Short mmCIF file of C-alpha atoms and ligand atoms in Angstrom, two decimals:
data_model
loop_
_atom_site.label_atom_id
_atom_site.label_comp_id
_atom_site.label_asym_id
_atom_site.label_seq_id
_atom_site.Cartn_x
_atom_site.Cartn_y
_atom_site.Cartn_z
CA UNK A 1 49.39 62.29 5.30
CA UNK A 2 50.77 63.80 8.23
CA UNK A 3 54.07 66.22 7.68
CA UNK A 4 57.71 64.40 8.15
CA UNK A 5 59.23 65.35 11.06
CA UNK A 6 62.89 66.20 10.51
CA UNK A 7 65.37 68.68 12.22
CA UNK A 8 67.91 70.10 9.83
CA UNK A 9 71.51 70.43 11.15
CA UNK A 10 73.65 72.81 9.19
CA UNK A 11 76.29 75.58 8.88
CA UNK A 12 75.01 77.99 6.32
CA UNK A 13 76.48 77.95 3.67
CA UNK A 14 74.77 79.09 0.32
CA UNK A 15 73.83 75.72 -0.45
CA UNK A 16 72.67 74.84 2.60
CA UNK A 17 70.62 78.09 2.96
CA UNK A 18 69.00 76.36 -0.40
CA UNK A 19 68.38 73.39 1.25
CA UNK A 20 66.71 75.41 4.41
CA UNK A 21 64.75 76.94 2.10
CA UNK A 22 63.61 74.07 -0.15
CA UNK A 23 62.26 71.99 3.43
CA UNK A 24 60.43 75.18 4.81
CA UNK A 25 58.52 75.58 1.26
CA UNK A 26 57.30 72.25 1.24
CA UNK A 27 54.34 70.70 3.36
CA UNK A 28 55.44 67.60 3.49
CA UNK A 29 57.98 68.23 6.09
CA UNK A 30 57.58 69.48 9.49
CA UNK A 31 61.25 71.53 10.36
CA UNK A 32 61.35 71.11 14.02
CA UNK A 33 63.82 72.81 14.60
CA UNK A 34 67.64 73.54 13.37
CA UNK A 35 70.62 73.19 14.55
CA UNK A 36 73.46 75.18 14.03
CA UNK A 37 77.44 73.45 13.72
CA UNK A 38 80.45 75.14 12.95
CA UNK A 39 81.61 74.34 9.67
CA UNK A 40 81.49 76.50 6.07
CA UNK A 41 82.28 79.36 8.39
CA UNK A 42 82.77 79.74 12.49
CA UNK A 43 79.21 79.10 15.03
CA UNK A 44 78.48 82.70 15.37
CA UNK A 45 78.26 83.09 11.72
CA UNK A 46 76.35 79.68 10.82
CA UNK A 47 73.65 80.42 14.20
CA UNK A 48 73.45 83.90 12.14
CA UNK A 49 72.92 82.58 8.82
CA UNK A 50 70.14 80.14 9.38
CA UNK A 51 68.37 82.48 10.75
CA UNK A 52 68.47 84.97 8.48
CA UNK A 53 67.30 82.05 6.21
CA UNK A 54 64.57 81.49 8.16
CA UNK A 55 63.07 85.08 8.36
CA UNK A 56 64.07 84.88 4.36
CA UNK A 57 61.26 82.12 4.24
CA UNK A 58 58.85 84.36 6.29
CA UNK A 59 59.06 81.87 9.02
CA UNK A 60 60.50 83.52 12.52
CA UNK A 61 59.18 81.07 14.07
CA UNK A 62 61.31 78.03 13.59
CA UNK A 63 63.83 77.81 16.63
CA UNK A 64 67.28 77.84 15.48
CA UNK A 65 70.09 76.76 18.20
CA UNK A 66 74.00 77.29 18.14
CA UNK A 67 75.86 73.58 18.68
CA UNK A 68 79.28 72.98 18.66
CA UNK A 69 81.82 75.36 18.09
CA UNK A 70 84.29 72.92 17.24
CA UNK A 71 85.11 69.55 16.07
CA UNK A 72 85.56 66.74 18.60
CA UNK A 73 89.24 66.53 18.35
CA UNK A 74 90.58 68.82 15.88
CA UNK A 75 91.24 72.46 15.23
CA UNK A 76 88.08 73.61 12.98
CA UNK A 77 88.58 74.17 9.31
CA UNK A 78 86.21 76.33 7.59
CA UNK A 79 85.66 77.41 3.65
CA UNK A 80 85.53 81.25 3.72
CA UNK A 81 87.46 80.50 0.10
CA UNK A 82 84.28 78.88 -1.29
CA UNK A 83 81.59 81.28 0.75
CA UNK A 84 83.06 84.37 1.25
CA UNK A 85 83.55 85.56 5.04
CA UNK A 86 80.20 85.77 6.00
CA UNK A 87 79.03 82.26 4.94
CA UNK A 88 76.11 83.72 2.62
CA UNK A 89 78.15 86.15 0.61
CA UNK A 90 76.52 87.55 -2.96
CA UNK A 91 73.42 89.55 -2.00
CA UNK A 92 73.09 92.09 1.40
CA UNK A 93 71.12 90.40 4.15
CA UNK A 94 69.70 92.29 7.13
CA UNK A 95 70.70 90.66 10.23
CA UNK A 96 68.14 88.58 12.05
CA UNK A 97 65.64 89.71 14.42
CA UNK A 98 64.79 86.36 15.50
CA UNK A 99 65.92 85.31 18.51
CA UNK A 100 68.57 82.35 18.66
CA UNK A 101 67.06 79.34 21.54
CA UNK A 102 68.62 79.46 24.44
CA UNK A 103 69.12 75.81 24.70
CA UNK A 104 72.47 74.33 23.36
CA UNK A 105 71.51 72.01 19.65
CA UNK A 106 72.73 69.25 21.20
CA UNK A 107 70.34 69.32 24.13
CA UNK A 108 67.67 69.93 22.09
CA UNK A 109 68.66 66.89 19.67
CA UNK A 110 68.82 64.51 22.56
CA UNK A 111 65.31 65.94 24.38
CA UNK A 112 63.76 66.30 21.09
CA UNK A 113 64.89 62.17 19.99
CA UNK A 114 63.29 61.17 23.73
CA UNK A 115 60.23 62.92 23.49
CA UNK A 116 59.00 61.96 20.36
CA UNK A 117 57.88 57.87 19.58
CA UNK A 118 60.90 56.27 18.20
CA UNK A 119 61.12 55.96 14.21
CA UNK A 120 59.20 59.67 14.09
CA UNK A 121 62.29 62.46 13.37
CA UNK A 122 64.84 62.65 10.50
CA UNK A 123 67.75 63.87 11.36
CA UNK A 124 69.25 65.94 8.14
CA UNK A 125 72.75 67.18 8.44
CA UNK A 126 74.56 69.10 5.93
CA UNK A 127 77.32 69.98 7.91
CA UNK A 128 79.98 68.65 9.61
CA UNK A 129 78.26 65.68 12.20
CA UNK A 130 79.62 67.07 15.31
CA UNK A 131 76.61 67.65 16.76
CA UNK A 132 74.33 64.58 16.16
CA UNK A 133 77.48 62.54 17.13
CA UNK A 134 78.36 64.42 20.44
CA UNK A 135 74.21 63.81 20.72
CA UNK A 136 74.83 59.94 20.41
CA UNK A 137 77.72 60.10 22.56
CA UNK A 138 75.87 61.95 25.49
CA UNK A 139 72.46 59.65 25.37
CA UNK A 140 73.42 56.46 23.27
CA UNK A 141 69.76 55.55 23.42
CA UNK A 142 68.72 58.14 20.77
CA UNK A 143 70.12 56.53 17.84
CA UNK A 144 67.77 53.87 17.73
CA UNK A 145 64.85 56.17 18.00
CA UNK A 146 66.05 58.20 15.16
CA UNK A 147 63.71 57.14 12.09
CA UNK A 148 66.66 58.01 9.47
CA UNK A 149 69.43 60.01 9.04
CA UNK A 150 69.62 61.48 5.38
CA UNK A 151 73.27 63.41 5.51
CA UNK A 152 75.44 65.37 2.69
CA UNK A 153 79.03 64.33 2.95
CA UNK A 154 81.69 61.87 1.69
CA UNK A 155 82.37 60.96 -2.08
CA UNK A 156 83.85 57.56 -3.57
CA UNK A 157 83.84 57.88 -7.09
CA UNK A 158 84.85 61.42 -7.48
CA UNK A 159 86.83 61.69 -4.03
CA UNK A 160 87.90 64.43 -2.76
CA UNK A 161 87.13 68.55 -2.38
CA UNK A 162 89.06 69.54 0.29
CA UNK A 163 91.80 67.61 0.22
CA UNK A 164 92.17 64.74 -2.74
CA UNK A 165 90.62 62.56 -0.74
CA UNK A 166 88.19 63.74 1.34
CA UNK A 167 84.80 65.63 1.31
CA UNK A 168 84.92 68.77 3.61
CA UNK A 169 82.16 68.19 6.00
CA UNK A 170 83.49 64.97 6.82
CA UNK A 171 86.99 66.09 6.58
CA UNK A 172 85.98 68.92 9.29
CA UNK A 173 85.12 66.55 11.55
CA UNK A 174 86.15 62.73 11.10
CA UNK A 175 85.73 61.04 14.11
CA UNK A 176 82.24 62.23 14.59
CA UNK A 177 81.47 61.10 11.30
CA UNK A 178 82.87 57.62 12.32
CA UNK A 179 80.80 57.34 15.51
CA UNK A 180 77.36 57.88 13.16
CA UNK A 181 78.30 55.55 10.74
CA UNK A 182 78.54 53.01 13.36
CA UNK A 183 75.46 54.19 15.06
CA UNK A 184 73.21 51.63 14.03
CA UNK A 185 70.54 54.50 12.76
CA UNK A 186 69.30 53.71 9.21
CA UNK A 187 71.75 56.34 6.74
CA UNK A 188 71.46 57.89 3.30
CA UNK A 189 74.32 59.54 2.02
CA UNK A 190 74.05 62.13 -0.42
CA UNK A 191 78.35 62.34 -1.70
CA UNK A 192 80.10 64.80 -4.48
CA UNK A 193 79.31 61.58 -6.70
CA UNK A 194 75.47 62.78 -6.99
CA UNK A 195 76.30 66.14 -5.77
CA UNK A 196 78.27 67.05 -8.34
CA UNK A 197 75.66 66.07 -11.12
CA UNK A 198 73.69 68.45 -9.78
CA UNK A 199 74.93 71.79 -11.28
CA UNK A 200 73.38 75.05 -11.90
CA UNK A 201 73.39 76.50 -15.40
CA UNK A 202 72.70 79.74 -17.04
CA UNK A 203 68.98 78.98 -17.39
CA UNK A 204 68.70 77.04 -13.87
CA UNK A 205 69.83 80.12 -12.21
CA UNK A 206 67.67 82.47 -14.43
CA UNK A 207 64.91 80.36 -13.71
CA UNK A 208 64.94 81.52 -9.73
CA UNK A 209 65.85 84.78 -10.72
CA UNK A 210 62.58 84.69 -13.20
CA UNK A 211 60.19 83.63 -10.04
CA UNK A 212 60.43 87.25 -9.13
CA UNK A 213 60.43 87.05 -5.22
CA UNK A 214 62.81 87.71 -2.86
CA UNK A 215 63.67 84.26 -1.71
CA UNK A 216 64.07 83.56 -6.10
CA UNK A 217 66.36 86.14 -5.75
CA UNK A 218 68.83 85.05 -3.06
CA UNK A 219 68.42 82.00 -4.51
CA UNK A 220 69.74 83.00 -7.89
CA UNK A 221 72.00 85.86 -6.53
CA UNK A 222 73.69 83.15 -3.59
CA UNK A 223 74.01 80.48 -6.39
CA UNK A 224 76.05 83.32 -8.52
CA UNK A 225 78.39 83.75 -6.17
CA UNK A 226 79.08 80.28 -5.25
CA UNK A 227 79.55 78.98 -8.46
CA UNK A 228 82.71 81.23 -9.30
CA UNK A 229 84.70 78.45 -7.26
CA UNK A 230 83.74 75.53 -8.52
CA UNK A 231 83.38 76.74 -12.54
CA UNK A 232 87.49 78.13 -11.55
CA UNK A 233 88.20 74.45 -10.00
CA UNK A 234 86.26 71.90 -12.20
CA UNK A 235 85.99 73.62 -15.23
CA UNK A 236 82.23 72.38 -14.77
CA UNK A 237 79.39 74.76 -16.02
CA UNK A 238 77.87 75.59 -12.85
CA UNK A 239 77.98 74.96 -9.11
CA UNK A 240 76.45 71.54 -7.18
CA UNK A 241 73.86 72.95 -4.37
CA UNK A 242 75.19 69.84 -2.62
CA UNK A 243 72.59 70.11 0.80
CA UNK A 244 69.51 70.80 -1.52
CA UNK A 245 69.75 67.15 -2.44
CA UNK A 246 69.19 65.82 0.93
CA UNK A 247 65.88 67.49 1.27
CA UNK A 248 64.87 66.69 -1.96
CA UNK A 249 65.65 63.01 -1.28
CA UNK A 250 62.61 63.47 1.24
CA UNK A 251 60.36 65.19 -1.14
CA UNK A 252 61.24 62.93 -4.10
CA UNK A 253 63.48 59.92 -3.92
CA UNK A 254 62.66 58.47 -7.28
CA UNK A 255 64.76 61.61 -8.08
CA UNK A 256 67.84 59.03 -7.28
CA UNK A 257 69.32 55.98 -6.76
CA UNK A 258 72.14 53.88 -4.92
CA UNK A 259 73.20 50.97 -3.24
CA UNK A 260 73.23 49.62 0.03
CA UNK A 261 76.82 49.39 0.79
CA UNK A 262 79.30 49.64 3.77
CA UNK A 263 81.00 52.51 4.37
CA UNK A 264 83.57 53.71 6.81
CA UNK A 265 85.53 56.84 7.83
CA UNK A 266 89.52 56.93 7.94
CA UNK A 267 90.23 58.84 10.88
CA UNK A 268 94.20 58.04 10.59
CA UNK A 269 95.34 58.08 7.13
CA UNK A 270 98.73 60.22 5.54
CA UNK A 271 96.87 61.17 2.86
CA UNK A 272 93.52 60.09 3.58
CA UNK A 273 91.92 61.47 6.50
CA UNK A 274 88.16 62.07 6.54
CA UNK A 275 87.90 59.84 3.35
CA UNK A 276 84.39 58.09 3.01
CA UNK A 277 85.38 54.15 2.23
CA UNK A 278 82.58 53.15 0.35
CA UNK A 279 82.46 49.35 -0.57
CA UNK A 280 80.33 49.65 -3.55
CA UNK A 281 81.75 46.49 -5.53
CA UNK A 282 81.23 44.77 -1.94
CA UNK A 283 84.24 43.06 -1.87
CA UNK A 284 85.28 43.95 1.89
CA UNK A 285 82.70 41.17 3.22
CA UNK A 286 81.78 44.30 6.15
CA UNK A 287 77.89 44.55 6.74
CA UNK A 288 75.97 47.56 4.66
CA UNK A 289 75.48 50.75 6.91
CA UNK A 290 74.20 53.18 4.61
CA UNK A 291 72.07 53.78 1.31
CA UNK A 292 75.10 55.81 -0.98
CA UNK A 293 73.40 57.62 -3.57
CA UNK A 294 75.22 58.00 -6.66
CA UNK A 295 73.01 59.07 -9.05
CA UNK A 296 70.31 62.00 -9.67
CA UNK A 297 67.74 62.99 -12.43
CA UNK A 298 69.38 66.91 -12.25
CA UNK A 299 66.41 68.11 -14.17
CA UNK A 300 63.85 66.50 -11.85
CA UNK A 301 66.00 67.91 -9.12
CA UNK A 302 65.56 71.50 -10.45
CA UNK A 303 62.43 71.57 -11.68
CA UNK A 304 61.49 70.53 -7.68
CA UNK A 305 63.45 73.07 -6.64
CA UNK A 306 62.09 75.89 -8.38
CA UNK A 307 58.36 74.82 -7.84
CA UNK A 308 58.90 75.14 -4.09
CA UNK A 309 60.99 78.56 -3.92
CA UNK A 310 58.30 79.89 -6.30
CA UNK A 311 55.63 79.03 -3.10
CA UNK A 312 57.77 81.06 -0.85
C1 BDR B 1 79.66 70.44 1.63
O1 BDR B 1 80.60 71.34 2.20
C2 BDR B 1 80.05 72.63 2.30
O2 BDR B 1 80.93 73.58 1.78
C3 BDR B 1 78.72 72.61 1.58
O3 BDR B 1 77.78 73.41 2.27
C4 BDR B 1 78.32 71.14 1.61
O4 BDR B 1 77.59 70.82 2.79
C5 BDR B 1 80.16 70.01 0.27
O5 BDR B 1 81.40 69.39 0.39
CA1 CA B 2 76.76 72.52 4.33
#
């Protein structure tokens, strides 16, 4: 079978750098490129990050291009308190030698969604969606040719981890989320509700640090770091890698299930703003938009994700 072609947009972030590294160890996907957002920390930083992810992976030659440097109509809001200043802090990274593309992400999103038959690329954000929604809003006729969109963001169930009510990345930028979930393109969401029952433990994290490679490593040394939040917060054992589940979803989806149910993004509230209002008794009578996940084999899940670092 030929390779899936997606394009990961992201804004490294330990997790995410997880989830980079989990789609460029496995052949069934074809990373065509990445796009960088601001988000987890400032553009510089995230454009910076993936690609010393990339060169992590032994794979220079994935083209990496800075996006938006801000949300569409807010002040950014970043998470330095969750991943230290640089974004990827725990273990010393050199700094890139790859070069960042010249081309702005959002250019390449749109020329990449033309050129390509429709139903062919997967658009995978784990980021704030200002990007792929400043993407629709510039060429409108891309999000029918998109063949899904497979995002991390939102929460129902367990609501809120940036404010009570909201997820960050949708939080950082709510009206983009609102103009993809009205785009029409075919959505899964991964929320906290199967995020968060995907936590390291002890023996998860050994298990990367066991593979003995450098990529293992990071993997076990980022996950270290990150964890100290949530284990402080939630009292929880571990840490959710939150974006890894969105490329595993690709790799595996009998790893988890959800329903088809309407959701929609409150761009006004007091209290609410950037909250993900998922109808999942479907009593609002509004048509289904997305596939919300809400649960996940966590075992399955890691067991995935440590066979494909170990190739790396
Ligand atoms: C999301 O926010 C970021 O901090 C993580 O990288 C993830 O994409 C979780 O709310
Ligand atoms: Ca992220």
């Amino acid at each position: 079978m030929r390779p899936r072609k997606i394009i990961i947009d992201t804004d490294p972030g330990q997790d995410d750098a997880v989830a980079i590294l989990l789609a460029l160890a496995s052949p069934e996907l074809e990373v065509m490129g990445i796009t960088a957002v601001a988000g987890n920390v400032p553009l510089p930083l995230t454009a910076k990050n993936a690609r010393i992810v990339c060169e992590l992976a032994g794979r220079p030659d994935i083209k990496v291009f800075a996006g938006c440097d801000a949300p569409l109509a807010r002040k950014l809001v970043t998470a330095e308190h969750v991943h230290g200043k640089t974004g990827l802090d725990g273990p010393i990274l050199p700094d890139p030698r790859m070069p960042l593309q010249g081309a702005h992400a959002v250019d390449f999103l749109i020329e990449t969604l033309r050129a390509e038959a429709p139903g062919c690329v997967t658009l995978c954000p784990i980021g704030p969606l200002t990007n792929i929604a400043t993407a629709f809003r510039r060429a409108p006729d891309i999000a029918q040719r998109v063949q899904e969109i497979v995002l991390m963001g939102g929460a129902y169930f367990e609501v809120g981890n940036i404010t009570p009510a909201a997820e960050f990345n949708i939080y950082v930028d709510p009206e983009a989320a609102e103009i993809v979930f009205a785009s029409g393109a075919p959505i899964t969401v991964m929320p906290l509700d199967v995020t968060h029952k995907a936590l390291t433990t002890r023996a998860r994290i050994d298990a990367f640090r066991a593979l003995g490679t450098e990529p293992g490593r990071m993997v076990a040394e980022w996950t270290d770091f990150f964890e100290r939040f949530d284990i402080a917060k939630y009292g929880s054992e571990g840490a959710p890698l939150h974006d890894s589940c969105v490329i595993a979803w690709l790799l595996q989806p009998d790893l988890f299930s959800g329903r088809r149910i309407n959701v929609e993004i409150e761009t006004t509230g007091t209290y609410s703003t950037g909250m993900t209002v998922a109808d999942w008794w479907g009593v609002s009578g509004r048509p289904a938009n997305a596939l919300f996940i809400g649960d996940i084999d966590a075992d399955g899940f890691y067991r995935l994700l440590t066979e494909r670092i170990a190739r790396l």
